[in-house]
PDB file of N, CA, C and O in Angstrom:
ATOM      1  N   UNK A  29     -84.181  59.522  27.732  1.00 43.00           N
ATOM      2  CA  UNK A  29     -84.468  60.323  26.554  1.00 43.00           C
ATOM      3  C   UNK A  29     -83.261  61.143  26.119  1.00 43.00           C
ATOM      4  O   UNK A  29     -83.030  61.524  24.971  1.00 43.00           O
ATOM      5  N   UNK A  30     -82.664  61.317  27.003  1.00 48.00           N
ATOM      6  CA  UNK A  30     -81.436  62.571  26.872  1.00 48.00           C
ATOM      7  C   UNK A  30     -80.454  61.537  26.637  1.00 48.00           C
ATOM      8  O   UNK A  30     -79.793  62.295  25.927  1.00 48.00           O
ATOM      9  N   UNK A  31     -79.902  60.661  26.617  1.00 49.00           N
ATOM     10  CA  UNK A  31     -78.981  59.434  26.253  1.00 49.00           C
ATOM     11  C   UNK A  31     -78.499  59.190  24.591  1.00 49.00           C
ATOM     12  O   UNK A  31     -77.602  58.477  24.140  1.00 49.00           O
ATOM     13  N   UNK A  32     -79.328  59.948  24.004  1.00 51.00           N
ATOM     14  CA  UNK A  32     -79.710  59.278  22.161  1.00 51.00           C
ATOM     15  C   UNK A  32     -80.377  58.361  21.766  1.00 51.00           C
ATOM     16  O   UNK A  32     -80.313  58.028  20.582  1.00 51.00           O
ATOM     17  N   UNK A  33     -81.247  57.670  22.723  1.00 53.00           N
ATOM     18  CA  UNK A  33     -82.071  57.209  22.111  1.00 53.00           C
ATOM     19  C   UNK A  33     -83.465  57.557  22.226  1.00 53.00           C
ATOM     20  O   UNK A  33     -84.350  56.900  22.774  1.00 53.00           O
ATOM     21  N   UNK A  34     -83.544  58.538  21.714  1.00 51.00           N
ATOM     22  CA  UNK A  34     -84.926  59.516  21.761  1.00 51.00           C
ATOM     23  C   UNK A  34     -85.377  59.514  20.312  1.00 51.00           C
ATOM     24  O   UNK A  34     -84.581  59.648  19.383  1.00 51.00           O
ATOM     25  N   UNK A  35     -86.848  59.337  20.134  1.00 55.00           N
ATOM     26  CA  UNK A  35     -87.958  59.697  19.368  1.00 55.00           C
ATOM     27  C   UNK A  35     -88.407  60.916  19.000  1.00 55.00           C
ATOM     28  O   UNK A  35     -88.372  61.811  19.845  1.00 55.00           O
ATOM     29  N   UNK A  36     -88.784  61.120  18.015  1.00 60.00           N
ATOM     30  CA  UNK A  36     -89.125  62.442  17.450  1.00 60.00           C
ATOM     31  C   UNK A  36     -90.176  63.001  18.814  1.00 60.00           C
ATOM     32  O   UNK A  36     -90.109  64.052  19.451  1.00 60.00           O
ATOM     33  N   UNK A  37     -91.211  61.744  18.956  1.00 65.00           N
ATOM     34  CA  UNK A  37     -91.988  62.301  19.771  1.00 65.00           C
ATOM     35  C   UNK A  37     -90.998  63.033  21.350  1.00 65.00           C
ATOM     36  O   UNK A  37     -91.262  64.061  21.975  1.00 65.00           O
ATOM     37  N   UNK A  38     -89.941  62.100  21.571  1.00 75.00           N
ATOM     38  CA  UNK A  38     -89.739  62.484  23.209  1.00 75.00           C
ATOM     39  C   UNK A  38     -88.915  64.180  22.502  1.00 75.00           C
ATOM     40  O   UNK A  38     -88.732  65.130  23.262  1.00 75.00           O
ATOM     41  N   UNK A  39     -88.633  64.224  21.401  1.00 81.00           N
ATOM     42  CA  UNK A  39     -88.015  65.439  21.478  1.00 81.00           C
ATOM     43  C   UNK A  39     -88.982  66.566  21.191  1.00 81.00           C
ATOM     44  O   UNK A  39     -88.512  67.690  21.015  1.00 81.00           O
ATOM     45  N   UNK A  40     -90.068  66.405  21.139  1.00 83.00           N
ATOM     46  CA  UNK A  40     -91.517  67.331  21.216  1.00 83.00           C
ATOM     47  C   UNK A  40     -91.138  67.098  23.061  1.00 83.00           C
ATOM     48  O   UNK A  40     -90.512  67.922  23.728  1.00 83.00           O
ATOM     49  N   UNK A  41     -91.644  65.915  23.536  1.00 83.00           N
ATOM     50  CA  UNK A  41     -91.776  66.304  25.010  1.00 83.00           C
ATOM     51  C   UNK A  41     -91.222  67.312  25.476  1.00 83.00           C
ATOM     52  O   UNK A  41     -91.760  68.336  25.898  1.00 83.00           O
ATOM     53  N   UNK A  42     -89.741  66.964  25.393  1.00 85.00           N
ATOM     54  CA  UNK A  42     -88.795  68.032  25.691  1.00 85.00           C
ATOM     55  C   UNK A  42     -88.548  69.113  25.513  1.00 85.00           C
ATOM     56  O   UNK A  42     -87.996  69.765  26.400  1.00 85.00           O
ATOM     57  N   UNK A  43     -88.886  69.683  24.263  1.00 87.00           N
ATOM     58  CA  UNK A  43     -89.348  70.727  23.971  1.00 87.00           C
ATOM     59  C   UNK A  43     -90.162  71.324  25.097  1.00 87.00           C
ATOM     60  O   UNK A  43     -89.689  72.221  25.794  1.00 87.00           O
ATOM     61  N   UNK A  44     -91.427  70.823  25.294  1.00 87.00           N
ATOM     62  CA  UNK A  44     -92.573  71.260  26.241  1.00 87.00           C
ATOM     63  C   UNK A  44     -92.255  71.693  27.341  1.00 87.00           C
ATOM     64  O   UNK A  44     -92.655  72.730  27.868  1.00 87.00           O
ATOM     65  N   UNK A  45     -91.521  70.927  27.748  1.00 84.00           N
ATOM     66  CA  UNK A  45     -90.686  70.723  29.262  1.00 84.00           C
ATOM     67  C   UNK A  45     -89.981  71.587  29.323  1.00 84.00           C
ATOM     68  O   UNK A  45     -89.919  72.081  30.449  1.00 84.00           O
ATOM     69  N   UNK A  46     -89.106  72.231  28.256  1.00 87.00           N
ATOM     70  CA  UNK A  46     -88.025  72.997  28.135  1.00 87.00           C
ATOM     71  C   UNK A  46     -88.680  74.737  28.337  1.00 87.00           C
ATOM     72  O   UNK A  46     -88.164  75.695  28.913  1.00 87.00           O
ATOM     73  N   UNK A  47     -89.912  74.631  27.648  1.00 88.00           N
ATOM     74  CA  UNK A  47     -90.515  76.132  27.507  1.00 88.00           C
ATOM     75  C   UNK A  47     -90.975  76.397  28.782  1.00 88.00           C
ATOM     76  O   UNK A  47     -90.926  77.497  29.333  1.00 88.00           O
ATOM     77  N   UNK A  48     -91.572  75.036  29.396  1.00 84.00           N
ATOM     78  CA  UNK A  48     -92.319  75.684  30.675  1.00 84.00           C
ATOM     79  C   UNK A  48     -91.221  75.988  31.577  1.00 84.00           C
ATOM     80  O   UNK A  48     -91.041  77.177  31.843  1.00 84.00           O
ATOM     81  N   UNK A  49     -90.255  74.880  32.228  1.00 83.00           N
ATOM     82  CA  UNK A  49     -89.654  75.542  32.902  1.00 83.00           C
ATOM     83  C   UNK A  49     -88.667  76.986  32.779  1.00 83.00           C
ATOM     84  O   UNK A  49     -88.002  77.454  33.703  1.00 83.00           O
ATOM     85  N   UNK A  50     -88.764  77.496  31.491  1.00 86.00           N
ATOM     86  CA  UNK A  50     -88.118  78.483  31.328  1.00 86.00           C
ATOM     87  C   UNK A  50     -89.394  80.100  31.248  1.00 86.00           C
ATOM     88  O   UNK A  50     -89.076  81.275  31.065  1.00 86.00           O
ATOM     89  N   UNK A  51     -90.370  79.692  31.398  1.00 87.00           N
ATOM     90  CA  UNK A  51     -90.910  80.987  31.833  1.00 87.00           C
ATOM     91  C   UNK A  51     -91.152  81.418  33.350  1.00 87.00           C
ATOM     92  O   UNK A  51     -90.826  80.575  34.186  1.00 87.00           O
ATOM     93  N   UNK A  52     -91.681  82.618  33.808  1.00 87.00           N
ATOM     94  CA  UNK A  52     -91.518  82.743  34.749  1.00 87.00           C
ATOM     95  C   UNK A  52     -91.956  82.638  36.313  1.00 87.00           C
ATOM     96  O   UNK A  52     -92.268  83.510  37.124  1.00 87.00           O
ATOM     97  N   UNK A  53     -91.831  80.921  36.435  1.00 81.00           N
ATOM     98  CA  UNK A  53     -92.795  80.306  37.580  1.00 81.00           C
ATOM     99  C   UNK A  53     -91.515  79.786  38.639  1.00 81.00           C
ATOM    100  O   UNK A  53     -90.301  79.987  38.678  1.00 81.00           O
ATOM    101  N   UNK A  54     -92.062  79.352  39.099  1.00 81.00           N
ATOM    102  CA  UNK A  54     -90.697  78.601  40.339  1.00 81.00           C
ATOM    103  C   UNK A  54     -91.887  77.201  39.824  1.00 81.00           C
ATOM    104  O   UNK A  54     -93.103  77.025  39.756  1.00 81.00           O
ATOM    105  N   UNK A  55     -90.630  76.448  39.554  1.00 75.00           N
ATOM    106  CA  UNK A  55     -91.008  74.533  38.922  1.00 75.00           C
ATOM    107  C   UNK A  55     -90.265  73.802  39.795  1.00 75.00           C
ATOM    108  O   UNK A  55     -89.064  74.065  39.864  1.00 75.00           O
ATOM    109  N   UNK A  56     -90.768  72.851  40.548  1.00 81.00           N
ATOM    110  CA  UNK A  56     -90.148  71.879  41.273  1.00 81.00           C
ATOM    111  C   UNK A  56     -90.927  70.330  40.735  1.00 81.00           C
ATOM    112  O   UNK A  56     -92.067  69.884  40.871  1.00 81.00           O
ATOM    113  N   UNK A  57     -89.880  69.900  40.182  1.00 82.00           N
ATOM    114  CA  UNK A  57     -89.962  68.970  39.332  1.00 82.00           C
ATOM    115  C   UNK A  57     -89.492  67.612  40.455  1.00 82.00           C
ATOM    116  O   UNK A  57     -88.299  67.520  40.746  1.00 82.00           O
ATOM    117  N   UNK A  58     -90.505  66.591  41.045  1.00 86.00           N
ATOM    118  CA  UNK A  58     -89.538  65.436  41.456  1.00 86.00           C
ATOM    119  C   UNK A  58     -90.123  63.987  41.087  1.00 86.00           C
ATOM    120  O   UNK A  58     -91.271  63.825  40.673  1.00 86.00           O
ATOM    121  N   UNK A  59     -89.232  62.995  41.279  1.00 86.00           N
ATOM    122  CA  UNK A  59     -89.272  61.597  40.375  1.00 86.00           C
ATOM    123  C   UNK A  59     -89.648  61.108  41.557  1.00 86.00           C
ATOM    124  O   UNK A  59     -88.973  61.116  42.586  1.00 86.00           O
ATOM    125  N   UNK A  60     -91.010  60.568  41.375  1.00 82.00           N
ATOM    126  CA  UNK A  60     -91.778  59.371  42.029  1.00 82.00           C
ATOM    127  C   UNK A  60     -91.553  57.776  40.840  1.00 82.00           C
ATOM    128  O   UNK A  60     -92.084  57.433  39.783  1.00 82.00           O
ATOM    129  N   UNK A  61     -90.670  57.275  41.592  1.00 83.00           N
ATOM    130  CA  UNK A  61     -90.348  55.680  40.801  1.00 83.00           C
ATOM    131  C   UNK A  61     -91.145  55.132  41.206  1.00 83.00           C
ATOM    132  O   UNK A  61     -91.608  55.347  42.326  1.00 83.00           O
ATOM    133  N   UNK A  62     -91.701  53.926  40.123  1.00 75.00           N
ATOM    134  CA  UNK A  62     -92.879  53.293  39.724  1.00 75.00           C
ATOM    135  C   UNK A  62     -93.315  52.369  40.349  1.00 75.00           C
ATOM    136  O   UNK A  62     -94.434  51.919  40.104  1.00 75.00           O
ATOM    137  N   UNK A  63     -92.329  51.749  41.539  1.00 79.00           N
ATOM    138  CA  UNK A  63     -92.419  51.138  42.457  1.00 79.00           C
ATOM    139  C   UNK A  63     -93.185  51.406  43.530  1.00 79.00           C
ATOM    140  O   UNK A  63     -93.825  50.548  44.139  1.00 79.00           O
ATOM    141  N   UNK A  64     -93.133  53.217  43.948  1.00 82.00           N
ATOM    142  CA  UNK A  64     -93.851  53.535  45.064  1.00 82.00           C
ATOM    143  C   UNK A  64     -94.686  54.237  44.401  1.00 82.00           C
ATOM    144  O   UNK A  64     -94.882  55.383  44.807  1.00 82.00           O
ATOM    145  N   UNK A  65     -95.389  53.778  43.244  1.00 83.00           N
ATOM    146  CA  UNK A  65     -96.396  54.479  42.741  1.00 83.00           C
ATOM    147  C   UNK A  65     -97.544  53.145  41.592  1.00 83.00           C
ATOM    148  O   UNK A  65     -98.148  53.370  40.543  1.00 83.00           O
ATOM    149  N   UNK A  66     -97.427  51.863  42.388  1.00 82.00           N
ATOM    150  CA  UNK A  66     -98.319  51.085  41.641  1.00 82.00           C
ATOM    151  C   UNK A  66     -99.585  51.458  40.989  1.00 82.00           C
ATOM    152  O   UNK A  66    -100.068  51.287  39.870  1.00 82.00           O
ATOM    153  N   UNK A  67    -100.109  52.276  42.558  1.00 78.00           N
ATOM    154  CA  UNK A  67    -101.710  52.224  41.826  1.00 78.00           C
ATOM    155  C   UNK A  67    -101.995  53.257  40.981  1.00 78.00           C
ATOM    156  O   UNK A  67    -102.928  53.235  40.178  1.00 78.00           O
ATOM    157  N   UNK A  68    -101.240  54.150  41.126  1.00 78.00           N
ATOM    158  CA  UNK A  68    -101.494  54.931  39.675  1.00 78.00           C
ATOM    159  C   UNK A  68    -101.043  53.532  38.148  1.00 78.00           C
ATOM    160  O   UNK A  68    -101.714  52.807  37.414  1.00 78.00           O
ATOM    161  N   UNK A  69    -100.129  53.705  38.276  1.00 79.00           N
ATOM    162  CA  UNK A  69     -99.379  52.452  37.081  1.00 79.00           C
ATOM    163  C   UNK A  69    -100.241  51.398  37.089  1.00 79.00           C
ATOM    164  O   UNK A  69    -100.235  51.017  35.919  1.00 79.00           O
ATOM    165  N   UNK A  70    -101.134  50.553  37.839  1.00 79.00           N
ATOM    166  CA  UNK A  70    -101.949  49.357  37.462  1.00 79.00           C
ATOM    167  C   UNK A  70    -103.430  50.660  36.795  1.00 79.00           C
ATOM    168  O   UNK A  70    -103.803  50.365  35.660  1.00 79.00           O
ATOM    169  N   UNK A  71    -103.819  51.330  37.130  1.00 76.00           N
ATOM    170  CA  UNK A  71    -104.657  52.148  36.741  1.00 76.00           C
ATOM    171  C   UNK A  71    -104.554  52.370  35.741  1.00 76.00           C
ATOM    172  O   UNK A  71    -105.217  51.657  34.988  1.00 76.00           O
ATOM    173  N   UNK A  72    -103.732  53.409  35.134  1.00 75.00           N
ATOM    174  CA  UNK A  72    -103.082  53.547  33.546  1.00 75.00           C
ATOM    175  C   UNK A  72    -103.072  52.193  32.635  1.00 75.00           C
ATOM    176  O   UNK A  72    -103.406  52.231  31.451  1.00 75.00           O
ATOM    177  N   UNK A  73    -102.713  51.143  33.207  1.00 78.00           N
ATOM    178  CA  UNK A  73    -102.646  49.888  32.394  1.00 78.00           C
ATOM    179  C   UNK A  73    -103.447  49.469  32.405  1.00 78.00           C
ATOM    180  O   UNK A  73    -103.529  48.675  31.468  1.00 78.00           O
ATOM    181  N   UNK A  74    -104.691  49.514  33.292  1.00 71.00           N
ATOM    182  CA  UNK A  74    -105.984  49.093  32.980  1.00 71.00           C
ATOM    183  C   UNK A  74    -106.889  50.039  32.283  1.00 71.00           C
ATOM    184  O   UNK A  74    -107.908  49.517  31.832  1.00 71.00           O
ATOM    185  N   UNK A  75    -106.742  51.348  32.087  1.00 67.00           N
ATOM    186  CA  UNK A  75    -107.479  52.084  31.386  1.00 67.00           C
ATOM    187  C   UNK A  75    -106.911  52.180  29.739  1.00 67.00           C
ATOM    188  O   UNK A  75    -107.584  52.452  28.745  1.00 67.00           O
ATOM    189  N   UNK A  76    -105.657  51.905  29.806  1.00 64.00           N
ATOM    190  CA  UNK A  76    -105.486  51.600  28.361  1.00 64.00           C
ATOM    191  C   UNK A  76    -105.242  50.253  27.550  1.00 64.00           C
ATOM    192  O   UNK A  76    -104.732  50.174  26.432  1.00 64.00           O
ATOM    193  N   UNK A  77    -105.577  49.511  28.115  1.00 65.00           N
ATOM    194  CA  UNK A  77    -105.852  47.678  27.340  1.00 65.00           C
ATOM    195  C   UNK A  77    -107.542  47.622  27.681  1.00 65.00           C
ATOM    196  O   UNK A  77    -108.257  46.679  27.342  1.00 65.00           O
ATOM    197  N   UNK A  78    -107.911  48.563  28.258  1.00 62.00           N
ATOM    198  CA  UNK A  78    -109.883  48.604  28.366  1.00 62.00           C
ATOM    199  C   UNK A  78    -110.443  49.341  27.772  1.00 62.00           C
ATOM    200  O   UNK A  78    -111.444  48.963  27.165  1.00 62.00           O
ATOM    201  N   UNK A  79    -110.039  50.626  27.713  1.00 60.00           N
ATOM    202  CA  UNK A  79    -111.277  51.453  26.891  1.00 60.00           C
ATOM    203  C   UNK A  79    -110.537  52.680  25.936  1.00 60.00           C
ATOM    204  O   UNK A  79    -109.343  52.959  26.048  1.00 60.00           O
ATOM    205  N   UNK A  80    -110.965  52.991  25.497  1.00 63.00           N
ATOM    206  CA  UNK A  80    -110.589  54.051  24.668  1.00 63.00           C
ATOM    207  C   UNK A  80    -111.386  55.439  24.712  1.00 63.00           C
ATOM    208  O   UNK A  80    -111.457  56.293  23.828  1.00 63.00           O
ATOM    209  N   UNK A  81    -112.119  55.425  26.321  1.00 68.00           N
ATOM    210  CA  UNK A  81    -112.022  56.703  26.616  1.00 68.00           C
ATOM    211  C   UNK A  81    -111.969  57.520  27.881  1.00 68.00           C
ATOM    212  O   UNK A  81    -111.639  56.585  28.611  1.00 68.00           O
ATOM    213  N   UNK A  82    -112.023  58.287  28.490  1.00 69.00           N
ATOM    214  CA  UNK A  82    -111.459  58.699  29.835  1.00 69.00           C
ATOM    215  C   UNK A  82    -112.155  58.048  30.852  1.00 69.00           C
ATOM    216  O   UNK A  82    -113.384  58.082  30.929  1.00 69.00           O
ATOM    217  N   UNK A  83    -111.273  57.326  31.810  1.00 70.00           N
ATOM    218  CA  UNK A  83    -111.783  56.789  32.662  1.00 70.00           C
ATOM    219  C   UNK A  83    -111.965  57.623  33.924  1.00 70.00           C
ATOM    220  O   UNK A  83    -111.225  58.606  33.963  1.00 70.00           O
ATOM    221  N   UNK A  84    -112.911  57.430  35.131  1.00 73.00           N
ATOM    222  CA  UNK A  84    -112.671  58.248  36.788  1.00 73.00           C
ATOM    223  C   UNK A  84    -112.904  57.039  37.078  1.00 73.00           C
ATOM    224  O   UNK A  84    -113.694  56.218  36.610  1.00 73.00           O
ATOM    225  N   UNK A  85    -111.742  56.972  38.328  1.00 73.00           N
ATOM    226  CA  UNK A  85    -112.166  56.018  39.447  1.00 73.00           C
ATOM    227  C   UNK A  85    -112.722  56.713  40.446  1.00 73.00           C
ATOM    228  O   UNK A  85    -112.369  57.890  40.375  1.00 73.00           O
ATOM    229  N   UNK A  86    -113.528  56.473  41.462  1.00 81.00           N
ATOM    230  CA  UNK A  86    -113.686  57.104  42.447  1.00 81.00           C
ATOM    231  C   UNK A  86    -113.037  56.455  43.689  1.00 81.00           C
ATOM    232  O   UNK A  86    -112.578  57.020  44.681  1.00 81.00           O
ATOM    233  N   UNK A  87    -113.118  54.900  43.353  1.00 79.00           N
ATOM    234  CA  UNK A  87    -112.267  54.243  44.389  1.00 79.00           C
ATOM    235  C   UNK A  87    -110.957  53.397  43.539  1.00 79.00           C
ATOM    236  O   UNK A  87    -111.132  53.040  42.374  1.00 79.00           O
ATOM    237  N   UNK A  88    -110.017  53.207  44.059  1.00 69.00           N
ATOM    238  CA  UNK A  88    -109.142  52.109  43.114  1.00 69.00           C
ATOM    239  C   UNK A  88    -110.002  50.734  42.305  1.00 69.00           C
ATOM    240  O   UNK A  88    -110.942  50.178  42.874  1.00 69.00           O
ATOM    241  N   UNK A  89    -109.772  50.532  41.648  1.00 70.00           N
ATOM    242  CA  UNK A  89    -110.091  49.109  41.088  1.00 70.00           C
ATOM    243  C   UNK A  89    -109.753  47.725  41.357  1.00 70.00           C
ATOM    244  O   UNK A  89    -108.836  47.216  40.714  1.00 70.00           O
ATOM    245  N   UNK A  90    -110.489  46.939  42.380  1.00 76.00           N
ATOM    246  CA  UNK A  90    -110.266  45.630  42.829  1.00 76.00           C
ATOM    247  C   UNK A  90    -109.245  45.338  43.240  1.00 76.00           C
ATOM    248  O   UNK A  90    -108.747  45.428  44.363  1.00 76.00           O
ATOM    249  N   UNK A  91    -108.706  44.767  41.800  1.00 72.00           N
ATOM    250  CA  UNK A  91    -107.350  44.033  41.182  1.00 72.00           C
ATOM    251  C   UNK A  91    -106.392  44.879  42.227  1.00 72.00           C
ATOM    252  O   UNK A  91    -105.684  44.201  42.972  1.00 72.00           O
ATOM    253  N   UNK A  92    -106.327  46.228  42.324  1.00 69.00           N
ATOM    254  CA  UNK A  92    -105.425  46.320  43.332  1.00 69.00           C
ATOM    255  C   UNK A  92    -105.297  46.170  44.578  1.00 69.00           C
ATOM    256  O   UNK A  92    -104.211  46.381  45.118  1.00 69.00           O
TER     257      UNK A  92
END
């Protein structure tokens, strides 16, 4: 996003991002890559090519 090729929208994100960490909390921000984080990511992709409204799993879904 920070590269130039950012969207109006990612520069709202950033914005967001920008206010919170600047008030007065202690923020520890860390990057879980998408690799060690499938079942969230097959989840998300199945809740948005399925329904159009909030899904709960209580257990994972099959497929994974």
């Amino acid at each position: 996003m920070l590269a130039g090729n950012s969207t109006a929208s990612h520069i709202v994100e950033l914005r967001a991002i920008h206010k919170i960490l600047h008030r007065n909390w202690k923020v520890h921000i860390r990057h879980i890559p998408k690799a060690h984080n499938e079942v969230v990511d097959f989840m998300a992709k199945h809740v948005a090519s399925s329904f159009t409204s909030i899904q709960l799993f209580s257990i994972p879904p099959q497929a994974i």
